[in-house]
Amino acid sequence: MEMQKISALVTIIMISINSFCQQGISLPSKLENNQIKAINRSISLFGDQQDAVEMNAKNGSGIGIIKDVEFEKGIIEIEFLGENNPGKSFIGIAFNIQDDKTYEAIYFRPFNFVAKEQIRKEHMVQYIYHPEFTWKKLRKEKTGEFENEIKMPPNPDDWFKAIIHIDEKKVKVFINDVPQPILIVDRLTSTISKKIGIWTGFGSSGRFRNLTLKE
């Protein structure tokens, strides 16, 4: 009987710890309460969907910095909806946001999910550290190190889930229910800021939902 009590107590403690470490964030609620700071974008609710927000397309990159949320290391889970529009769909998450132009990000190019050419297949998912290490600089100087092919890519016009593991030195990216990481990179900086935000690239819109942080 005593062992059963101890086991039950341990279970309760573990559940409490897990609940404490996991934070679900409603992006629509954050938006409605002016808790998303839009940088070079407008952000709105996505159509009649009550669980998603949308960033419009504009020249340059755009960020929606989420206020009153801190993340240093752990796991970011989020769902993205891009589109099969070559050169016009770059969607991801920014972290370690130090200012409007200095941050790390993981992003996807959904239009390459259906690419036939091998060179485009290799450009499906990308790590960057702006403003110093843009995708162009990394592709030129560190070819193949910071972007990769997804062996089982999702439909570019459907929602997909990204699971991003961030520690002090590395970033690992997973997608949907695939157990193997689709990208593993050494970070090009250390954590300076705990700010995170939704992100879209040059000329790109994007839709976001179901953000969860686990630390």
mmCIF file of N, CA and C in Angstrom, residues 53-57 80-83 90-92 199-200 204-208:
data_model
loop_
_atom_site.group_PDB
_atom_site.id
_atom_site.type_symbol
_atom_site.label_atom_id
_atom_site.label_comp_id
_atom_site.label_asym_id
_atom_site.label_seq_id
_atom_site.Cartn_x
_atom_site.Cartn_y
_atom_site.Cartn_z
ATOM 1 N N VAL A 53 -3.326 32.566 -37.201
ATOM 2 C CA VAL A 53 -3.087 33.943 -37.632
ATOM 3 C C VAL A 53 -2.329 33.929 -38.954
ATOM 4 N N GLU A 54 -2.373 35.067 -39.638
ATOM 5 C CA GLU A 54 -1.759 35.180 -40.964
ATOM 6 C C GLU A 54 -0.900 36.435 -41.037
ATOM 7 N N MET A 55 0.277 36.296 -41.649
ATOM 8 C CA MET A 55 1.129 37.447 -41.950
ATOM 9 C C MET A 55 1.027 37.719 -43.439
ATOM 10 N N ASN A 56 0.927 38.993 -43.806
ATOM 11 C CA ASN A 56 0.815 39.337 -45.222
ATOM 12 C C ASN A 56 2.181 39.324 -45.905
ATOM 13 N N ALA A 57 2.170 39.379 -47.216
ATOM 14 C CA ALA A 57 3.408 39.393 -47.997
ATOM 15 C C ALA A 57 3.904 40.824 -48.169
ATOM 16 N N PHE A 80 2.592 25.241 -39.582
ATOM 17 C CA PHE A 80 2.728 26.250 -40.633
ATOM 18 C C PHE A 80 1.836 25.904 -41.819
ATOM 19 N N LEU A 81 1.408 26.930 -42.531
ATOM 20 C CA LEU A 81 0.745 26.762 -43.823
ATOM 21 C C LEU A 81 1.360 27.753 -44.798
ATOM 22 N N GLY A 82 2.143 27.224 -45.741
ATOM 23 C CA GLY A 82 2.713 28.039 -46.803
ATOM 24 C C GLY A 82 1.933 27.803 -48.083
ATOM 25 N N GLU A 83 2.634 27.813 -49.220
ATOM 26 C CA GLU A 83 1.957 27.555 -50.487
ATOM 27 C C GLU A 83 2.963 27.117 -51.539
ATOM 28 N N PHE A 90 8.195 31.467 -47.866
ATOM 29 C CA PHE A 90 9.261 31.197 -46.896
ATOM 30 C C PHE A 90 8.642 31.396 -45.514
ATOM 31 N N ILE A 91 8.548 30.342 -44.727
ATOM 32 C CA ILE A 91 7.778 30.417 -43.492
ATOM 33 C C ILE A 91 8.496 29.687 -42.368
ATOM 34 N N GLY A 92 8.545 30.335 -41.179
ATOM 35 C CA GLY A 92 9.269 29.694 -40.096
ATOM 36 C C GLY A 92 9.078 30.385 -38.759
ATOM 37 N N TRP A 199 7.683 34.051 -38.381
ATOM 38 C CA TRP A 199 8.591 34.662 -39.366
ATOM 39 C C TRP A 199 8.168 34.300 -40.782
ATOM 40 N N THR A 200 8.291 35.265 -41.691
ATOM 41 C CA THR A 200 8.181 34.992 -43.128
ATOM 42 C C THR A 200 9.295 35.724 -43.865
ATOM 43 N N SER A 204 6.862 37.031 -48.908
ATOM 44 C CA SER A 204 6.097 35.848 -48.522
ATOM 45 C C SER A 204 5.070 36.153 -47.446
ATOM 46 N N SER A 205 3.898 35.546 -47.599
ATOM 47 C CA SER A 205 2.904 35.523 -46.532
ATOM 48 C C SER A 205 3.044 34.189 -45.795
ATOM 49 N N GLY A 206 2.258 34.004 -44.751
ATOM 50 C CA GLY A 206 2.318 32.739 -44.022
ATOM 51 C C GLY A 206 1.233 32.659 -42.976
ATOM 52 N N ARG A 207 0.866 31.437 -42.627
ATOM 53 C CA ARG A 207 -0.172 31.208 -41.637
ATOM 54 C C ARG A 207 0.380 30.294 -40.537
ATOM 55 N N PHE A 208 -0.060 30.534 -39.288
ATOM 56 C CA PHE A 208 0.553 29.891 -38.126
ATOM 57 C C PHE A 208 -0.516 29.497 -37.107
#
